[in-house]
Short mmCIF file of C-alpha atoms and ligand atoms in Angstrom, two decimals:
data_model
loop_
_atom_site.label_atom_id
_atom_site.label_comp_id
_atom_site.label_asym_id
_atom_site.label_seq_id
_atom_site.Cartn_x
_atom_site.Cartn_y
_atom_site.Cartn_z
CA MET A 594 19.65 36.57 -26.07
CA ALA A 595 16.46 35.94 -24.42
CA GLU A 596 13.70 36.69 -27.12
CA LYS A 597 11.07 39.53 -26.58
CA LEU A 598 7.77 38.44 -25.32
CA LEU A 599 4.94 38.17 -27.95
CA SER A 600 2.29 40.83 -27.65
CA ASN A 601 -0.58 38.33 -26.60
CA VAL A 602 1.79 36.94 -23.94
CA ALA A 603 2.59 40.21 -22.46
CA ASP A 604 -0.94 41.28 -22.46
CA PHE A 605 -1.81 37.95 -21.01
CA ILE A 606 0.21 38.18 -17.88
CA LYS A 607 -0.39 42.10 -17.48
CA SER A 608 -3.02 41.49 -14.94
CA PRO A 609 -3.39 38.82 -12.09
CA LEU A 610 -4.81 35.75 -13.50
CA GLN A 611 -7.87 34.00 -12.55
CA HIS A 612 -9.49 30.67 -12.15
CA PHE A 613 -11.80 29.61 -15.15
CA ILE A 614 -14.92 28.39 -13.82
CA GLY A 615 -18.20 27.85 -15.70
CA GLY A 616 -16.89 29.81 -18.87
CA LYS A 617 -15.90 32.79 -16.63
CA TRP A 618 -12.93 34.20 -15.16
CA THR A 619 -13.20 34.72 -11.25
CA ALA A 620 -10.94 35.73 -8.56
CA GLY A 621 -12.44 33.20 -6.31
CA SER A 622 -14.11 34.07 -2.74
CA GLY A 623 -10.98 34.46 -0.91
CA HIS A 624 -9.27 36.69 -3.23
CA ALA A 625 -5.81 35.13 -2.27
CA VAL A 626 -3.02 35.39 -4.79
CA GLU A 627 0.41 33.92 -5.19
CA ASN A 628 3.30 35.24 -7.24
CA VAL A 629 4.17 33.22 -10.36
CA ILE A 630 8.00 33.14 -10.65
CA ASP A 631 10.03 32.71 -13.93
CA PRO A 632 12.92 30.25 -12.93
CA SER A 633 15.22 31.79 -15.77
CA THR A 634 15.27 35.17 -13.52
CA GLY A 635 14.01 34.53 -10.28
CA ALA A 636 11.50 37.22 -10.90
CA VAL A 637 7.78 37.47 -10.79
CA ILE A 638 6.08 36.94 -14.12
CA CYS A 639 2.53 37.76 -12.74
CA GLU A 640 -0.03 37.04 -9.91
CA VAL A 641 -2.28 34.16 -9.92
CA ALA A 642 -5.46 33.66 -7.76
CA MET A 643 -5.31 30.79 -5.27
CA GLY A 644 -8.32 28.82 -4.86
CA ALA A 645 -9.47 26.27 -2.28
CA ALA A 646 -12.67 24.37 -1.39
CA PRO A 647 -15.07 27.12 -2.35
CA GLU A 648 -13.52 27.44 -5.83
CA ILE A 649 -13.36 23.59 -6.32
CA ASP A 650 -17.13 23.32 -5.15
CA ALA A 651 -18.01 25.92 -7.92
CA ALA A 652 -15.94 24.43 -10.76
CA ALA A 653 -17.57 21.03 -9.93
CA ARG A 654 -21.24 22.46 -9.95
CA ALA A 655 -20.20 24.10 -13.16
CA ALA A 656 -18.86 21.03 -14.62
CA GLN A 657 -22.06 19.13 -13.38
CA ALA A 658 -24.40 21.66 -14.81
CA ALA A 659 -22.44 21.49 -18.26
CA PHE A 660 -22.25 17.48 -18.20
CA PRO A 661 -25.86 16.56 -19.87
CA ALA A 662 -25.49 18.68 -22.74
CA TRP A 663 -21.91 17.88 -23.62
CA ALA A 664 -22.40 14.32 -23.06
CA SER A 665 -25.39 14.25 -25.26
CA LEU A 666 -23.70 15.95 -28.14
CA PRO A 667 -23.06 13.38 -30.94
CA ALA A 668 -19.54 12.14 -30.79
CA ASN A 669 -18.51 13.78 -34.14
CA GLU A 670 -19.91 17.03 -32.83
CA ARG A 671 -17.48 17.08 -29.92
CA SER A 672 -14.80 15.71 -32.23
CA VAL A 673 -15.25 18.62 -34.66
CA MET A 674 -15.17 20.97 -31.47
CA LEU A 675 -11.87 19.58 -30.07
CA HIS A 676 -10.50 19.74 -33.62
CA ARG A 677 -11.40 23.33 -33.70
CA LEU A 678 -9.58 23.69 -30.38
CA ALA A 679 -6.48 22.07 -32.05
CA ASP A 680 -6.33 24.50 -35.15
CA LYS A 681 -6.52 27.26 -32.30
CA LEU A 682 -3.77 26.05 -30.26
CA THR A 683 -1.76 25.54 -33.43
CA LYS A 684 -2.31 29.01 -34.35
CA HIS A 685 -1.26 30.29 -31.01
CA SER A 686 1.42 27.84 -30.66
CA ALA A 687 4.21 30.39 -30.36
CA GLU A 688 2.60 32.12 -27.30
CA LEU A 689 1.97 28.80 -25.85
CA ALA A 690 5.50 28.07 -26.25
CA GLN A 691 6.74 31.20 -24.72
CA LEU A 692 4.30 30.60 -21.74
CA GLU A 693 5.29 27.26 -20.96
CA SER A 694 8.88 27.89 -21.31
CA MET A 695 8.90 31.10 -19.16
CA ASP A 696 6.88 29.02 -16.48
CA VAL A 697 8.84 25.95 -16.28
CA GLY A 698 12.24 27.18 -17.48
CA LYS A 699 11.83 24.65 -20.44
CA ALA A 700 14.32 25.67 -23.17
CA ILE A 701 11.89 27.43 -26.05
CA VAL A 702 13.43 25.14 -28.79
CA ASN A 703 11.90 22.12 -26.70
CA SER A 704 8.55 23.87 -26.25
CA GLU A 705 8.27 24.72 -29.71
CA GLY A 706 9.83 21.67 -31.16
CA PHE A 707 7.96 19.10 -28.95
CA ASP A 708 5.70 20.23 -26.09
CA ILE A 709 3.21 22.41 -27.88
CA PRO A 710 3.02 20.38 -31.11
CA PHE A 711 2.78 17.04 -29.45
CA GLY A 712 0.00 18.36 -27.36
CA VAL A 713 -2.12 19.49 -30.20
CA ASP A 714 -1.50 15.97 -31.71
CA GLY A 715 -2.98 14.59 -28.71
CA VAL A 716 -6.24 16.74 -29.06
CA ARG A 717 -6.72 15.32 -32.61
CA TYR A 718 -5.76 11.79 -31.65
CA PHE A 719 -8.69 11.85 -29.08
CA ALA A 720 -11.08 13.68 -31.02
CA ASP A 721 -10.60 11.11 -33.84
CA LEU A 722 -10.87 8.20 -31.36
CA ALA A 723 -14.26 9.76 -30.15
CA VAL A 724 -15.75 9.33 -33.62
CA HIS A 725 -14.34 5.76 -34.19
CA ALA A 726 -15.25 4.46 -30.69
CA HIS A 727 -17.84 1.82 -30.16
CA TYR A 728 -20.45 2.90 -27.55
CA ASN A 729 -22.61 -0.10 -27.83
CA ILE A 730 -20.79 -3.73 -28.22
CA PRO A 731 -22.96 -6.57 -28.81
CA LEU A 732 -22.46 -9.39 -26.45
CA ALA A 733 -23.00 -13.16 -28.01
CA ILE A 734 -24.61 -14.94 -25.05
CA LYS A 735 -27.07 -17.69 -25.04
CA ASN A 736 -30.68 -16.75 -24.85
CA LEU A 737 -29.93 -13.06 -24.21
CA GLU A 738 -29.93 -10.09 -26.32
CA ALA A 739 -27.27 -8.09 -24.65
CA ARG A 740 -24.89 -5.26 -25.15
CA THR A 741 -22.16 -3.30 -23.29
CA HIS A 742 -23.31 0.41 -23.49
CA ARG A 743 -20.43 2.93 -22.61
CA VAL A 744 -21.15 6.36 -21.17
CA PRO A 745 -19.35 8.92 -20.08
CA TYR A 746 -18.64 9.12 -16.23
CA GLY A 747 -19.66 12.62 -15.42
CA VAL A 748 -17.42 15.34 -13.78
CA CYS A 749 -13.62 14.12 -13.81
CA GLY A 750 -11.04 15.69 -11.74
CA PHE A 751 -7.59 16.08 -12.87
CA ILE A 752 -4.50 17.04 -10.81
CA PHE A 753 -1.22 18.09 -12.59
CA PRO A 754 2.49 18.49 -11.58
CA TRP A 755 4.72 21.38 -12.81
CA ASN A 756 7.25 19.53 -15.29
CA PHE A 757 5.03 19.20 -18.26
CA PRO A 758 1.93 21.39 -17.64
CA TYR A 759 0.68 21.73 -21.20
CA ASP A 760 1.37 18.08 -22.31
CA LEU A 761 -0.07 16.38 -19.34
CA LEU A 762 -3.10 18.67 -19.78
CA MET A 763 -3.44 17.56 -23.37
CA TRP A 764 -2.92 13.89 -23.01
CA GLY A 765 -4.83 13.70 -19.56
CA VAL A 766 -7.93 15.69 -20.11
CA MET A 767 -8.54 15.47 -23.82
CA PRO A 768 -9.56 11.64 -23.73
CA ALA A 769 -11.98 12.51 -20.90
CA LEU A 770 -13.41 15.39 -22.76
CA ALA A 771 -13.73 13.47 -26.16
CA ALA A 772 -15.42 10.89 -24.40
CA GLY A 773 -18.21 13.38 -23.20
CA ASN A 774 -17.17 13.89 -19.61
CA THR A 775 -16.82 17.55 -18.36
CA VAL A 776 -13.48 18.47 -16.11
CA VAL A 777 -12.29 20.28 -13.06
CA VAL A 778 -8.39 20.75 -13.41
CA LYS A 779 -6.16 21.74 -10.82
CA PRO A 780 -2.65 22.48 -12.14
CA SER A 781 0.25 22.76 -10.19
CA GLU A 782 0.44 26.14 -8.44
CA VAL A 783 4.15 26.73 -9.59
CA THR A 784 3.40 26.54 -13.30
CA PRO A 785 -0.36 27.55 -14.14
CA LEU A 786 0.08 29.78 -17.10
CA THR A 787 -0.53 27.40 -20.09
CA THR A 788 -3.44 25.69 -18.53
CA LEU A 789 -5.37 29.18 -18.13
CA TYR A 790 -4.22 30.21 -21.85
CA VAL A 791 -5.74 27.05 -23.18
CA CYS A 792 -8.88 28.00 -21.21
CA LYS A 793 -8.80 31.39 -22.86
CA LEU A 794 -8.29 29.91 -26.25
CA ALA A 795 -10.96 27.21 -25.60
CA ALA A 796 -13.50 29.99 -24.65
CA GLU A 797 -12.69 31.58 -27.90
CA ILE A 798 -13.58 28.68 -29.90
CA GLY A 799 -16.81 28.25 -28.30
CA LEU A 800 -16.29 25.39 -26.00
CA PRO A 801 -19.45 25.41 -23.85
CA ALA A 802 -19.15 26.98 -20.62
CA GLY A 803 -18.37 24.50 -17.88
CA VAL A 804 -16.93 21.89 -19.97
CA LEU A 805 -13.63 22.53 -18.84
CA ASN A 806 -12.89 24.34 -15.66
CA VAL A 807 -9.62 25.20 -13.77
CA VAL A 808 -8.98 26.29 -10.44
CA VAL A 809 -5.15 26.92 -9.33
CA GLY A 810 -4.44 26.38 -5.83
CA THR A 811 -2.06 24.24 -3.31
CA GLY A 812 -2.24 20.53 -3.20
CA ALA A 813 -3.62 20.96 0.51
CA GLY A 814 -6.15 23.71 -0.27
CA ALA A 815 -7.53 22.96 -3.87
CA GLY A 816 -6.13 19.59 -4.71
CA SER A 817 -7.38 17.65 -1.51
CA ALA A 818 -10.82 19.51 -1.97
CA LEU A 819 -10.97 18.18 -5.42
CA THR A 820 -9.98 14.62 -4.66
CA ALA A 821 -12.45 14.55 -1.98
CA HIS A 822 -15.56 16.47 -3.86
CA PRO A 823 -18.78 14.58 -3.92
CA LEU A 824 -19.70 15.32 -7.58
CA ILE A 825 -16.51 14.08 -8.80
CA LYS A 826 -17.12 10.69 -10.52
CA ARG A 827 -13.51 9.83 -11.69
CA MET A 828 -10.14 11.21 -10.54
CA SER A 829 -6.68 11.47 -12.42
CA PHE A 830 -3.71 12.45 -10.56
CA THR A 831 0.04 12.74 -11.94
CA GLY A 832 2.81 13.61 -9.56
CA SER A 833 4.81 12.22 -6.60
CA PRO A 834 4.05 8.74 -5.22
CA ALA A 835 3.42 10.18 -1.82
CA VAL A 836 1.08 12.44 -2.98
CA GLY A 837 -0.52 9.87 -5.40
CA ARG A 838 -1.13 7.64 -2.38
CA MET A 839 -3.07 10.21 -0.40
CA VAL A 840 -5.13 10.94 -3.46
CA GLY A 841 -5.77 7.11 -3.93
CA GLU A 842 -6.68 6.83 -0.34
CA THR A 843 -9.42 9.60 -0.53
CA CYS A 844 -10.80 7.97 -3.68
CA GLY A 845 -10.70 4.34 -2.24
CA ARG A 846 -12.68 5.84 0.64
CA ASN A 847 -15.30 7.44 -1.94
CA LEU A 848 -14.74 4.52 -4.32
CA ILE A 849 -14.00 6.65 -7.01
CA PRO A 850 -12.01 5.13 -9.86
CA CYS A 851 -8.65 6.86 -9.88
CA LYS A 852 -5.78 6.88 -12.28
CA LEU A 853 -2.42 7.48 -10.87
CA GLU A 854 0.75 8.36 -12.95
CA LEU A 855 3.60 8.76 -10.45
CA GLY A 856 7.52 9.11 -10.02
CA GLY A 857 10.28 7.14 -11.55
CA LYS A 858 13.94 6.37 -11.30
CA GLY A 859 14.38 4.86 -14.96
CA ALA A 860 17.26 2.93 -15.74
CA ALA A 861 19.36 2.35 -19.19
CA VAL A 862 21.13 -0.88 -19.34
CA ILE A 863 23.96 -0.52 -22.03
CA PHE A 864 25.59 -3.57 -23.57
CA ASP A 865 29.08 -3.50 -25.01
CA ASP A 866 28.18 -3.81 -28.74
CA VAL A 867 26.56 -0.12 -28.99
CA ASP A 868 27.92 2.66 -30.80
CA ILE A 869 29.65 4.20 -27.86
CA ASP A 870 29.66 7.84 -29.11
CA ALA A 871 26.06 7.96 -30.08
CA THR A 872 24.64 6.23 -26.92
CA ALA A 873 26.55 8.47 -24.88
CA GLU A 874 25.16 11.44 -26.76
CA LYS A 875 21.50 10.16 -26.34
CA LEU A 876 22.00 9.46 -22.70
CA ALA A 877 23.16 12.74 -22.12
CA ALA A 878 20.40 14.33 -24.08
CA ALA A 879 17.79 12.15 -22.16
CA ILE A 880 19.01 13.12 -18.68
CA THR A 881 19.42 17.02 -19.52
CA LEU A 882 15.65 16.95 -21.38
CA ASN A 883 13.56 19.33 -19.39
CA THR A 884 16.68 19.93 -16.83
CA GLY A 885 16.14 16.29 -15.78
CA GLN A 886 12.69 16.88 -14.58
CA VAL A 887 11.26 13.97 -16.43
CA CYS A 888 9.51 11.32 -14.50
CA CYS A 889 10.61 8.45 -17.22
CA THR A 890 13.79 9.66 -17.81
CA ALA A 891 17.22 7.21 -17.70
CA THR A 892 18.71 8.29 -14.31
CA ARG A 893 20.52 5.17 -13.67
CA TRP A 894 22.86 4.11 -16.47
CA ILE A 895 24.06 0.27 -16.19
CA VAL A 896 27.03 -0.04 -18.38
CA HIS A 897 28.64 -3.36 -19.74
CA GLU A 898 32.23 -3.07 -17.85
CA LYS A 899 34.02 -3.39 -21.22
CA ILE A 900 32.73 -0.24 -22.30
CA TYR A 901 32.22 1.56 -19.07
CA ASP A 902 35.24 3.76 -18.96
CA GLN A 903 35.09 4.71 -22.55
CA LEU A 904 31.13 5.35 -22.51
CA VAL A 905 31.36 7.24 -19.15
CA SER A 906 34.04 9.77 -20.40
CA LYS A 907 32.18 10.17 -23.68
CA ALA A 908 28.89 10.99 -21.68
CA ALA A 909 30.69 13.37 -19.33
CA HIS A 910 32.10 15.20 -22.28
CA ALA A 911 28.64 15.46 -23.91
CA LEU A 912 27.18 16.71 -20.66
CA LYS A 913 29.75 19.31 -20.15
CA SER A 914 29.08 20.42 -23.50
CA ILE A 915 25.36 21.19 -22.88
CA ARG A 916 24.46 24.92 -23.22
CA VAL A 917 22.81 26.00 -20.19
CA GLY A 918 20.88 29.20 -20.36
CA PRO A 919 17.73 31.27 -20.03
CA ALA A 920 14.29 29.32 -21.10
CA LEU A 921 13.69 31.90 -24.00
CA ASP A 922 17.24 32.03 -25.45
CA ARG A 923 17.15 30.01 -28.71
CA GLN A 924 21.18 28.96 -28.02
CA THR A 925 19.87 27.34 -24.68
CA GLN A 926 19.80 23.37 -24.61
CA MET A 927 18.94 23.08 -20.87
CA GLY A 928 17.13 25.75 -19.05
CA PRO A 929 17.18 26.39 -15.09
CA LEU A 930 15.34 24.07 -12.71
CA VAL A 931 11.72 25.15 -12.26
CA SER A 932 12.09 26.72 -8.83
CA ARG A 933 14.48 27.47 -5.83
CA VAL A 934 12.85 24.41 -4.03
CA GLN A 935 13.87 22.00 -6.96
CA LEU A 936 17.24 23.62 -7.00
CA ASP A 937 17.88 23.08 -3.33
CA ARG A 938 16.58 19.49 -3.43
CA VAL A 939 19.01 18.65 -6.34
CA ASN A 940 21.92 20.14 -4.52
CA ARG A 941 20.76 18.32 -1.37
CA TYR A 942 20.58 15.09 -3.05
CA ILE A 943 24.18 15.43 -4.39
CA GLU A 944 25.58 16.38 -1.21
CA ASN A 945 23.96 13.25 0.48
CA GLY A 946 25.23 11.08 -2.38
CA LYS A 947 28.54 12.39 -1.65
CA LYS A 948 28.45 11.61 2.01
CA GLU A 949 27.36 8.08 1.33
CA GLY A 950 30.44 7.67 -0.80
CA ALA A 951 29.44 8.58 -4.51
CA THR A 952 32.19 9.81 -6.63
CA LEU A 953 31.55 12.90 -8.89
CA VAL A 954 32.84 11.89 -12.38
CA LEU A 955 31.27 15.25 -13.33
CA GLU A 956 30.50 17.82 -10.59
CA PRO A 957 27.54 19.98 -10.77
CA GLU A 958 27.85 23.85 -10.67
CA THR A 959 25.13 26.18 -9.24
CA LEU A 960 25.46 28.71 -12.37
CA ARG A 961 25.20 32.48 -12.33
CA ILE A 962 24.09 33.52 -15.81
CA THR A 963 24.75 37.16 -16.58
CA GLY A 964 21.74 39.31 -16.57
CA HIS A 965 19.84 36.12 -14.94
CA GLU A 966 21.82 36.01 -11.71
CA GLY A 967 18.33 34.95 -9.98
CA GLY A 968 17.95 32.14 -12.06
CA PHE A 969 17.61 28.39 -10.62
CA TYR A 970 20.63 27.19 -12.68
CA VAL A 971 22.78 24.12 -12.22
CA SER A 972 24.88 22.24 -14.82
CA PRO A 973 24.53 18.52 -15.44
CA SER A 974 26.30 16.07 -13.19
CA LEU A 975 27.39 12.35 -13.26
CA LEU A 976 27.72 10.17 -10.23
CA ALA A 977 29.33 6.72 -9.70
CA GLY A 978 29.45 4.12 -6.77
CA PRO A 979 27.62 1.44 -5.00
CA SER A 980 24.00 1.11 -6.00
CA ASN A 981 22.70 1.46 -2.52
CA ASN A 982 23.40 5.01 -2.59
CA ILE A 983 20.57 7.56 -2.10
CA CYS A 984 21.29 9.32 -5.46
CA CYS A 985 20.82 5.68 -7.31
CA ARG A 986 17.77 4.82 -5.22
CA GLU A 987 15.72 7.91 -5.01
CA GLU A 988 14.24 10.15 -7.58
CA ILE A 989 16.45 13.61 -7.77
CA PHE A 990 14.49 15.22 -10.52
CA GLY A 991 17.42 17.03 -11.89
CA PRO A 992 20.06 16.89 -14.49
CA SER A 993 22.03 14.26 -12.56
CA ALA A 994 22.57 10.52 -13.66
CA TYR A 995 24.10 7.57 -11.69
CA VAL A 996 26.63 5.09 -13.43
CA LEU A 997 26.96 1.48 -12.42
CA ARG A 998 28.87 -1.31 -14.01
CA PHE A 999 27.74 -4.92 -14.70
CA ARG A 1000 29.25 -8.06 -16.39
CA ASP A 1001 26.41 -10.41 -17.17
CA GLU A 1002 22.98 -9.66 -18.46
CA ASP A 1003 21.21 -11.13 -15.12
CA THR A 1004 22.92 -8.93 -12.79
CA ALA A 1005 21.65 -5.86 -14.96
CA ILE A 1006 18.46 -7.08 -14.86
CA ARG A 1007 18.55 -7.55 -11.02
CA GLU A 1008 19.92 -4.11 -10.72
CA VAL A 1009 17.14 -2.56 -12.73
CA ASN A 1010 14.36 -4.33 -10.87
CA SER A 1011 15.98 -3.64 -7.44
CA LEU A 1012 13.90 -0.72 -6.90
CA SER A 1013 9.97 -0.21 -6.38
CA TYR A 1014 9.73 2.28 -8.97
CA GLY A 1015 8.43 0.96 -12.64
CA LEU A 1016 7.93 3.63 -14.84
CA ALA A 1017 10.31 2.95 -17.79
CA ASN A 1018 13.48 1.60 -18.69
CA SER A 1019 15.65 1.13 -21.83
CA VAL A 1020 18.00 -1.31 -23.13
CA TRP A 1021 20.72 -0.45 -25.58
CA SER A 1022 22.36 -3.23 -27.86
CA THR A 1023 22.64 -4.05 -31.58
CA ASP A 1024 21.53 -7.61 -30.67
CA LEU A 1025 17.75 -7.05 -31.02
CA LYS A 1026 17.08 -10.56 -29.70
CA ARG A 1027 18.88 -9.92 -26.44
CA ALA A 1028 17.47 -6.37 -26.24
CA ASN A 1029 13.91 -7.64 -26.67
CA ARG A 1030 14.63 -10.43 -24.12
CA VAL A 1031 16.15 -8.11 -21.48
CA ALA A 1032 13.36 -5.57 -22.16
CA GLU A 1033 10.57 -8.23 -21.20
CA LYS A 1034 12.13 -8.79 -18.07
CA LEU A 1035 12.30 -5.30 -16.76
CA VAL A 1036 9.54 -4.69 -14.44
CA ALA A 1037 8.09 -1.45 -15.38
CA GLY A 1038 5.24 0.08 -17.67
CA ASN A 1039 7.59 1.01 -20.34
CA SER A 1040 10.92 -0.54 -21.84
CA TRP A 1041 12.36 1.15 -24.62
CA ILE A 1042 15.09 -0.37 -27.09
CA ASN A 1043 17.91 1.90 -28.12
CA ALA A 1044 16.30 5.05 -27.26
CA HIS A 1045 14.66 6.63 -24.05
CA ASN A 1046 11.74 8.84 -23.64
CA VAL A 1047 9.92 7.30 -26.70
CA PHE A 1048 6.10 9.20 -26.83
CA ALA A 1049 3.49 8.55 -29.44
CA TYR A 1050 -0.12 8.52 -29.48
CA GLY A 1051 -1.32 5.06 -29.56
CA LEU A 1052 1.81 3.94 -27.76
CA PRO A 1053 0.34 3.45 -24.02
CA TYR A 1054 2.51 4.71 -21.58
CA GLY A 1055 1.94 4.37 -17.72
CA GLY A 1056 3.55 2.89 -14.63
CA ALA A 1057 3.78 -0.23 -12.64
CA ASN A 1058 4.39 -0.59 -8.66
CA LEU A 1059 5.30 2.81 -7.02
CA SER A 1060 5.35 4.45 -10.44
CA GLY A 1061 1.32 4.33 -10.97
CA MET A 1062 -1.84 2.49 -11.49
CA GLY A 1063 -5.00 2.77 -13.23
CA GLY A 1064 -4.53 2.53 -16.89
CA GLY A 1065 -1.76 4.95 -18.05
CA VAL A 1066 -2.15 7.36 -20.75
CA ASN A 1067 -1.88 8.02 -24.89
CA SER A 1068 -3.48 5.09 -26.19
CA PRO A 1069 -7.17 3.78 -27.09
CA GLU A 1070 -7.59 2.41 -23.64
CA THR A 1071 -6.98 5.85 -22.19
CA PHE A 1072 -10.18 7.06 -24.15
CA ASN A 1073 -12.13 3.85 -23.14
CA ASP A 1074 -11.04 4.59 -19.32
CA TYR A 1075 -13.35 7.71 -19.54
CA LEU A 1076 -16.28 5.71 -20.56
CA ARG A 1077 -18.32 3.57 -17.92
CA PRO A 1078 -19.54 0.25 -19.04
CA GLN A 1079 -23.13 -0.38 -18.65
CA THR A 1080 -24.71 -3.90 -19.54
CA ILE A 1081 -28.05 -3.97 -21.10
CA ALA A 1082 -29.66 -7.20 -21.37
CA ARG A 1083 -33.10 -8.99 -22.08
CA PRO A 1084 -33.67 -12.47 -22.03
CA LEU A 1085 -34.87 -14.19 -25.19
P1 NAD B 4 3.63 16.48 -6.22
O1 NAD B 4 3.00 15.25 -6.07
O2 NAD B 4 4.12 17.45 -5.24
O3 NAD B 4 2.56 17.62 -6.69
C1 NAD B 4 1.53 17.12 -7.81
C2 NAD B 4 0.34 17.93 -7.83
O4 NAD B 4 -0.52 17.44 -6.53
C3 NAD B 4 0.22 19.53 -7.66
O5 NAD B 4 -0.58 20.03 -8.51
C4 NAD B 4 0.17 19.55 -6.15
O6 NAD B 4 -0.42 21.05 -5.92
C5 NAD B 4 -0.85 18.64 -5.93
N1 NAD B 4 -0.80 17.99 -4.42
C6 NAD B 4 -0.23 18.19 -3.54
N2 NAD B 4 -0.40 17.63 -2.39
C7 NAD B 4 -1.86 17.55 -2.70
C8 NAD B 4 -2.92 16.88 -1.69
N3 NAD B 4 -2.54 16.36 -0.44
N4 NAD B 4 -4.02 16.38 -2.45
C9 NAD B 4 -4.21 16.63 -3.74
N5 NAD B 4 -3.34 17.05 -4.33
C10 NAD B 4 -2.09 17.52 -3.95
O7 NAD B 4 4.72 16.42 -7.47
P2 NAD B 4 5.36 17.59 -8.37
O8 NAD B 4 6.51 17.92 -7.58
O9 NAD B 4 4.40 18.88 -8.76
O10 NAD B 4 5.74 17.00 -9.56
C11 NAD B 4 6.88 16.16 -9.66
C12 NAD B 4 6.42 14.39 -9.65
O11 NAD B 4 5.61 14.24 -10.57
C13 NAD B 4 7.79 13.68 -9.74
O12 NAD B 4 7.58 12.37 -8.66
C14 NAD B 4 7.60 13.15 -11.20
O13 NAD B 4 8.14 11.89 -11.28
C15 NAD B 4 5.95 12.85 -11.31
N6 NAD B 4 5.48 12.89 -12.57
C16 NAD B 4 5.13 11.88 -12.95
C17 NAD B 4 4.57 11.70 -14.45
C18 NAD B 4 3.92 10.35 -15.15
O14 NAD B 4 3.32 10.48 -16.07
N7 NAD B 4 4.20 9.32 -14.44
C19 NAD B 4 4.57 12.64 -15.02
C20 NAD B 4 5.15 13.98 -14.66
C21 NAD B 4 5.69 14.01 -13.43
#
């Protein structure tokens, strides 16, 4: 049974949602609106204002106006403010979890158990880093009194995708705010709810007006206007490589530093000494997490030939038993895909994969859930075949994995490294020497051992090659990325 909406959630979505600019809610100049769709039912949740260049301009100006005061606050005062925000987010975590699940189609147990608390941890992590960071680093150079003085950039722009709107907001924007920058955020037009709810909570704790600004809009309208805005001093983009390239090009032309966190086609290399049952369960959990809409998840399972049949059969069994259902139902392990567009994309990939000769070990079904017939449900699937199949090469972004077999270590490594993506892979073996050796040879930002999707603050996360550039997230370096180094020197 899907649970009832909390009263604060029901109130929040009652009237059309607006942009949050300079501490005020505004419908924007064009008064354009779009429906926000509940993927569990296909019904309209509410309307949201859709902004473009004028709203981005107003937001950038508001952020610019707020910058001097925010930047000159002592770091401990900014930190206290962000901890206050973290307290507020914690207090309202049930509402945030409902909104995130309703908007993305994410199983409520996951929003409550992971997304919302993990995001709050991010606020506290970066708030603490702000206090302990070094803003003046002495340089030991002959005949000079010199130091690196580190200052915030100014207005930073952020563009986010729809799969983890709340967590990406927290681990993306918080280091920038903690370092003293002000921000303009463009969430995905598909999933704006928690981002706007965070603005409401931020205003309630007294975050100064203009420090956090949010404009909802399409990529072509608001996204490109944000990327090109002359007041933006630093950009961060999370999304597909195709759009990342465009954002990077604009930033390159304007000579604006840019962080790109892009797509992936992660692999798991499974050696023949693993606990087969446990590994199959974990891989099934990885590919169904957030309905497979996870940039770094294990989509290609490269399995040692000795255990291939057994592991594939166990994994298929585990995938079949995943409970697919509405996001707000506590029994649901995997919710719907985020949108009709995404459902069509997943189905199209699988059709094309079949046409190219993939075998369906586990066939996906487009599900109709009683009482939720309009939802975008698909069951997990498992494909097998040659590695040049489209489903093995391209990011499907759904609960569908592709299995390959290998005999020797070098072949497995070559297979993993055969794509241009380089976000995250995993190696599964009880021989930790081998696991570490292979992990080092996989070309990606992240190599995990005996687990997939490993996240923690302090553990840097980012992509290589087609999966991103510019520093990654979640680490002390991320915080430093939002400080501009300035050398101050005096000859002695
Ligand atoms: P997308 O690239 O289509 O859109 C991402 C954002 O960019 C949206 O807000 C969109 O409105 C905006 N956008 C679109 N066109 C734009 C333009 N011309 N200029 C500026 N902004 C524009 O991606 P998506 O479909 O929302 O998300 C899925 C993708 O995100 C996948 O490739 C996934 O792997 C990737 N992703 C990566 C990470 C990571 O940390 N590496 C995390 C989550 C998602």
